[in-house]
Short mmCIF file of N, CA and C in Angstrom, two decimals:
data_model
loop_
_atom_site.label_atom_id
_atom_site.label_comp_id
_atom_site.label_asym_id
_atom_site.label_seq_id
_atom_site.Cartn_x
_atom_site.Cartn_y
_atom_site.Cartn_z
N MET A 1 -23.84 14.31 29.54
CA MET A 1 -22.90 13.61 28.70
C MET A 1 -23.67 12.87 27.62
N ALA A 2 -23.20 13.02 26.41
CA ALA A 2 -23.89 12.41 25.28
C ALA A 2 -23.52 10.93 25.18
N ILE A 3 -24.47 10.15 24.76
CA ILE A 3 -24.27 8.72 24.58
C ILE A 3 -24.38 8.42 23.09
N ALA A 4 -23.44 7.65 22.56
CA ALA A 4 -23.44 7.31 21.15
C ALA A 4 -24.60 6.37 20.85
N ALA A 5 -25.06 6.46 19.63
CA ALA A 5 -26.12 5.57 19.20
C ALA A 5 -25.62 4.13 19.26
N PRO A 6 -26.50 3.17 19.48
CA PRO A 6 -26.06 1.77 19.64
C PRO A 6 -25.33 1.22 18.41
N PHE A 7 -25.64 1.72 17.26
CA PHE A 7 -25.02 1.19 16.04
C PHE A 7 -23.73 1.92 15.67
N ALA A 8 -23.33 2.92 16.44
CA ALA A 8 -22.15 3.71 16.10
C ALA A 8 -20.89 2.85 16.10
N PHE A 9 -20.78 1.94 17.04
CA PHE A 9 -19.60 1.08 17.09
C PHE A 9 -19.58 0.09 15.93
N GLU A 10 -20.74 -0.35 15.50
CA GLU A 10 -20.81 -1.25 14.35
C GLU A 10 -20.41 -0.52 13.08
N VAL A 11 -20.84 0.73 12.94
CA VAL A 11 -20.46 1.53 11.77
C VAL A 11 -18.96 1.77 11.75
N ARG A 12 -18.40 2.10 12.92
CA ARG A 12 -16.95 2.30 13.00
C ARG A 12 -16.21 1.02 12.64
N TYR A 13 -16.69 -0.12 13.11
CA TYR A 13 -16.06 -1.41 12.80
C TYR A 13 -16.07 -1.67 11.31
N VAL A 14 -17.19 -1.42 10.66
CA VAL A 14 -17.30 -1.66 9.22
C VAL A 14 -16.36 -0.73 8.46
N ILE A 15 -16.30 0.53 8.85
CA ILE A 15 -15.41 1.48 8.17
C ILE A 15 -13.96 1.07 8.34
N GLU A 16 -13.56 0.68 9.55
CA GLU A 16 -12.19 0.23 9.78
C GLU A 16 -11.88 -1.05 9.02
N LEU A 17 -12.85 -1.94 8.90
CA LEU A 17 -12.65 -3.17 8.14
C LEU A 17 -12.45 -2.87 6.65
N ILE A 18 -13.24 -1.95 6.12
CA ILE A 18 -13.08 -1.56 4.71
C ILE A 18 -11.71 -0.92 4.49
N LEU A 19 -11.29 -0.05 5.41
CA LEU A 19 -9.97 0.57 5.30
C LEU A 19 -8.85 -0.46 5.44
N LEU A 20 -9.04 -1.45 6.29
CA LEU A 20 -8.03 -2.50 6.44
C LEU A 20 -7.88 -3.31 5.16
N VAL A 21 -8.98 -3.67 4.56
CA VAL A 21 -8.93 -4.43 3.31
C VAL A 21 -8.27 -3.59 2.22
N PHE A 22 -8.64 -2.31 2.15
CA PHE A 22 -8.03 -1.40 1.16
C PHE A 22 -6.52 -1.30 1.39
N ALA A 23 -6.11 -1.13 2.64
CA ALA A 23 -4.68 -1.00 2.95
C ALA A 23 -3.92 -2.27 2.58
N LEU A 24 -4.48 -3.42 2.90
CA LEU A 24 -3.80 -4.68 2.59
C LEU A 24 -3.71 -4.91 1.09
N ILE A 25 -4.74 -4.54 0.35
CA ILE A 25 -4.70 -4.71 -1.10
C ILE A 25 -3.65 -3.78 -1.71
N VAL A 26 -3.66 -2.51 -1.32
CA VAL A 26 -2.70 -1.54 -1.87
C VAL A 26 -1.28 -1.96 -1.55
N GLN A 27 -1.02 -2.28 -0.29
CA GLN A 27 0.34 -2.65 0.11
C GLN A 27 0.77 -3.98 -0.51
N GLY A 28 -0.14 -4.93 -0.59
CA GLY A 28 0.19 -6.22 -1.18
C GLY A 28 0.49 -6.14 -2.67
N VAL A 29 -0.34 -5.40 -3.40
CA VAL A 29 -0.12 -5.24 -4.84
C VAL A 29 1.19 -4.49 -5.08
N ALA A 30 1.45 -3.46 -4.31
CA ALA A 30 2.69 -2.71 -4.47
C ALA A 30 3.91 -3.58 -4.16
N LEU A 31 3.83 -4.39 -3.12
CA LEU A 31 4.95 -5.26 -2.76
C LEU A 31 5.19 -6.32 -3.83
N VAL A 32 4.14 -6.93 -4.32
CA VAL A 32 4.31 -7.93 -5.39
C VAL A 32 4.89 -7.28 -6.64
N HIS A 33 4.45 -6.07 -6.95
CA HIS A 33 4.96 -5.40 -8.15
C HIS A 33 6.43 -5.04 -7.99
N VAL A 34 6.83 -4.57 -6.83
CA VAL A 34 8.22 -4.20 -6.64
C VAL A 34 9.13 -5.43 -6.68
N ILE A 35 8.63 -6.55 -6.21
CA ILE A 35 9.43 -7.78 -6.22
C ILE A 35 9.63 -8.29 -7.65
N THR A 36 8.66 -8.08 -8.51
CA THR A 36 8.74 -8.62 -9.87
C THR A 36 9.48 -7.71 -10.85
N GLN A 37 9.93 -6.56 -10.41
CA GLN A 37 10.61 -5.63 -11.31
C GLN A 37 12.12 -5.83 -11.26
N ARG A 38 12.79 -5.39 -12.32
CA ARG A 38 14.25 -5.45 -12.36
C ARG A 38 14.83 -4.35 -11.49
N SER A 39 15.93 -4.64 -10.82
CA SER A 39 16.49 -3.67 -9.88
C SER A 39 17.16 -2.48 -10.58
N ASP A 40 17.69 -2.68 -11.78
CA ASP A 40 18.33 -1.56 -12.47
C ASP A 40 17.32 -0.55 -13.02
N ALA A 41 16.07 -0.93 -13.14
CA ALA A 41 15.06 -0.01 -13.65
C ALA A 41 14.76 1.09 -12.64
N PHE A 42 14.92 0.82 -11.36
CA PHE A 42 14.64 1.83 -10.34
C PHE A 42 15.64 2.98 -10.42
N ALA A 43 16.91 2.65 -10.70
CA ALA A 43 17.92 3.69 -10.85
C ALA A 43 17.65 4.52 -12.11
N ALA A 44 17.16 3.87 -13.16
CA ALA A 44 16.87 4.59 -14.39
C ALA A 44 15.70 5.55 -14.22
N VAL A 45 14.77 5.21 -13.36
CA VAL A 45 13.62 6.08 -13.10
C VAL A 45 14.02 7.21 -12.17
N GLY A 46 15.03 7.00 -11.34
CA GLY A 46 15.49 8.03 -10.43
C GLY A 46 14.76 8.02 -9.10
N THR A 47 14.49 6.85 -8.59
CA THR A 47 13.79 6.71 -7.32
C THR A 47 14.64 5.88 -6.36
N LEU A 48 14.07 5.53 -5.24
CA LEU A 48 14.77 4.67 -4.28
C LEU A 48 15.09 3.33 -4.93
N PRO A 49 16.13 2.66 -4.45
CA PRO A 49 16.44 1.33 -5.00
C PRO A 49 15.33 0.33 -4.71
N LYS A 50 15.38 -0.77 -5.44
CA LYS A 50 14.37 -1.81 -5.30
C LYS A 50 14.33 -2.35 -3.87
N GLY A 51 15.47 -2.56 -3.27
CA GLY A 51 15.53 -3.09 -1.91
C GLY A 51 14.87 -2.16 -0.89
N ALA A 52 15.05 -0.86 -1.09
CA ALA A 52 14.45 0.09 -0.16
C ALA A 52 12.93 0.08 -0.28
N TRP A 53 12.42 0.05 -1.50
CA TRP A 53 10.96 -0.01 -1.70
C TRP A 53 10.41 -1.31 -1.14
N ALA A 54 11.12 -2.41 -1.39
CA ALA A 54 10.65 -3.70 -0.88
C ALA A 54 10.63 -3.71 0.64
N ALA A 55 11.66 -3.14 1.27
CA ALA A 55 11.71 -3.11 2.73
C ALA A 55 10.61 -2.22 3.30
N ILE A 56 10.42 -1.05 2.73
CA ILE A 56 9.38 -0.14 3.23
C ILE A 56 8.00 -0.78 3.13
N LEU A 57 7.71 -1.34 1.97
CA LEU A 57 6.39 -1.93 1.77
C LEU A 57 6.19 -3.19 2.60
N ALA A 58 7.24 -4.00 2.75
CA ALA A 58 7.11 -5.22 3.55
C ALA A 58 6.91 -4.90 5.03
N VAL A 59 7.66 -3.94 5.55
CA VAL A 59 7.52 -3.57 6.95
C VAL A 59 6.13 -3.00 7.21
N CYS A 60 5.67 -2.13 6.32
CA CYS A 60 4.33 -1.55 6.48
C CYS A 60 3.25 -2.62 6.40
N LEU A 61 3.40 -3.57 5.50
CA LEU A 61 2.42 -4.64 5.38
C LEU A 61 2.40 -5.51 6.63
N VAL A 62 3.57 -5.84 7.14
CA VAL A 62 3.65 -6.67 8.35
C VAL A 62 3.05 -5.92 9.54
N LEU A 63 3.35 -4.64 9.68
CA LEU A 63 2.80 -3.87 10.80
C LEU A 63 1.29 -3.74 10.69
N THR A 64 0.79 -3.61 9.48
CA THR A 64 -0.67 -3.55 9.30
C THR A 64 -1.30 -4.89 9.66
N LEU A 65 -0.64 -5.99 9.27
CA LEU A 65 -1.17 -7.32 9.59
C LEU A 65 -1.07 -7.66 11.08
N LEU A 66 -0.09 -7.09 11.78
CA LEU A 66 0.10 -7.40 13.19
C LEU A 66 -0.95 -6.76 14.08
N GLY A 67 -1.80 -5.96 13.51
CA GLY A 67 -2.88 -5.42 14.31
C GLY A 67 -2.82 -3.95 14.58
N PHE A 68 -1.84 -3.24 14.01
CA PHE A 68 -1.83 -1.81 14.21
C PHE A 68 -3.01 -1.17 13.48
N GLY A 69 -3.45 -1.78 12.40
CA GLY A 69 -4.64 -1.32 11.70
C GLY A 69 -4.39 -0.15 10.77
N PRO A 70 -5.38 0.16 9.94
CA PRO A 70 -5.21 1.22 8.95
C PRO A 70 -5.34 2.62 9.53
N ILE A 71 -5.88 2.75 10.73
CA ILE A 71 -6.08 4.07 11.32
C ILE A 71 -4.85 4.51 12.12
N SER A 72 -3.95 3.60 12.43
CA SER A 72 -2.76 3.95 13.20
C SER A 72 -1.76 4.69 12.31
N LEU A 73 -0.73 5.20 12.93
CA LEU A 73 0.31 5.90 12.19
C LEU A 73 0.98 4.97 11.19
N PHE A 74 1.27 3.74 11.61
CA PHE A 74 1.91 2.77 10.70
C PHE A 74 1.00 2.41 9.53
N GLY A 75 -0.28 2.29 9.80
CA GLY A 75 -1.22 1.98 8.74
C GLY A 75 -1.33 3.09 7.72
N LEU A 76 -1.38 4.33 8.20
CA LEU A 76 -1.47 5.46 7.28
C LEU A 76 -0.19 5.64 6.47
N VAL A 77 0.96 5.42 7.11
CA VAL A 77 2.23 5.48 6.38
C VAL A 77 2.29 4.36 5.34
N GLY A 78 1.79 3.19 5.69
CA GLY A 78 1.76 2.07 4.74
C GLY A 78 0.87 2.34 3.55
N ILE A 79 -0.30 2.92 3.80
CA ILE A 79 -1.19 3.27 2.69
C ILE A 79 -0.53 4.33 1.81
N ALA A 80 0.08 5.33 2.43
CA ALA A 80 0.75 6.38 1.66
C ALA A 80 1.91 5.81 0.84
N ALA A 81 2.72 4.95 1.45
CA ALA A 81 3.85 4.36 0.72
C ALA A 81 3.37 3.51 -0.44
N GLY A 82 2.33 2.72 -0.22
CA GLY A 82 1.80 1.89 -1.31
C GLY A 82 1.24 2.73 -2.44
N LEU A 83 0.51 3.77 -2.09
CA LEU A 83 -0.07 4.63 -3.13
C LEU A 83 1.00 5.42 -3.87
N ILE A 84 2.03 5.89 -3.15
CA ILE A 84 3.12 6.60 -3.82
C ILE A 84 3.82 5.67 -4.80
N TYR A 85 4.06 4.44 -4.36
CA TYR A 85 4.72 3.50 -5.27
C TYR A 85 3.84 3.22 -6.49
N LEU A 86 2.57 2.91 -6.25
CA LEU A 86 1.70 2.53 -7.36
C LEU A 86 1.42 3.69 -8.31
N LEU A 87 1.26 4.89 -7.79
CA LEU A 87 0.89 6.02 -8.63
C LEU A 87 2.07 6.74 -9.24
N ASP A 88 3.25 6.64 -8.64
CA ASP A 88 4.41 7.37 -9.15
C ASP A 88 5.47 6.44 -9.72
N VAL A 89 5.98 5.55 -8.90
CA VAL A 89 7.10 4.72 -9.33
C VAL A 89 6.66 3.70 -10.37
N ARG A 90 5.52 3.06 -10.15
CA ARG A 90 5.05 2.05 -11.11
C ARG A 90 4.82 2.66 -12.49
N THR A 91 4.26 3.87 -12.52
CA THR A 91 4.03 4.49 -13.83
C THR A 91 5.36 4.87 -14.48
N GLY A 92 6.36 5.28 -13.68
CA GLY A 92 7.68 5.55 -14.24
C GLY A 92 8.33 4.30 -14.79
N LEU A 93 8.17 3.19 -14.10
CA LEU A 93 8.72 1.93 -14.60
C LEU A 93 8.01 1.49 -15.86
N ARG A 94 6.70 1.70 -15.92
CA ARG A 94 5.94 1.33 -17.12
C ARG A 94 6.34 2.21 -18.30
N ASP A 95 6.55 3.50 -18.06
CA ASP A 95 6.99 4.39 -19.13
C ASP A 95 8.38 4.03 -19.61
N LEU A 96 9.23 3.55 -18.71
CA LEU A 96 10.58 3.14 -19.07
C LEU A 96 10.54 1.93 -20.01
N ARG A 97 9.58 1.03 -19.78
CA ARG A 97 9.42 -0.14 -20.65
C ARG A 97 8.71 0.20 -21.95
N GLY A 98 8.20 1.39 -22.06
CA GLY A 98 7.48 1.77 -23.27
C GLY A 98 6.01 1.38 -23.21
N GLY A 99 5.48 1.15 -22.02
CA GLY A 99 4.07 0.81 -21.88
C GLY A 99 3.76 -0.65 -22.12
N ARG A 100 4.79 -1.46 -22.34
CA ARG A 100 4.56 -2.89 -22.60
C ARG A 100 4.53 -3.64 -21.28
N GLY A 101 4.08 -4.84 -21.32
CA GLY A 101 4.07 -5.69 -20.14
C GLY A 101 2.71 -5.69 -19.48
N ASN A 102 2.69 -6.21 -18.26
CA ASN A 102 1.41 -6.28 -17.57
C ASN A 102 0.94 -4.87 -17.22
N SER A 103 -0.36 -4.68 -17.23
CA SER A 103 -0.89 -3.33 -17.08
C SER A 103 -1.38 -3.04 -15.67
N TRP A 104 -1.16 -3.92 -14.73
CA TRP A 104 -1.64 -3.63 -13.39
C TRP A 104 -0.55 -2.98 -12.63
#
C-alpha cells in the first residue's frame, strides 16, 4: 500500500484554500452586482429575473461559507453560477446600458 508524502495534505489544504477564496470572491462580487442592478434590466436582457439570480447566488454563497467548501457539489455549482452571471449576464447588462457605469 502506497503512503502519501508528508507534505501532500499541506498541498491539498493550500489548493482548497485558494479555491475557497476564489469561490467566495466570485460569488460575492456576483451577488453584490446583482443586488445593485435594476430589476427591469434582467427582463430586457432575456435572462432569469433579478430575484432568481439573487437567490441562487445567495444560497450558493451561504452554503460555501457553511463549510461545504469549493470542492463539494454546492461549491462547484456556486462557482459555476457566479461565473455564468459575471461572464454572461453582467456583460449583457453592461451592453444594455451602452457600456457606461462601473466597469467591474
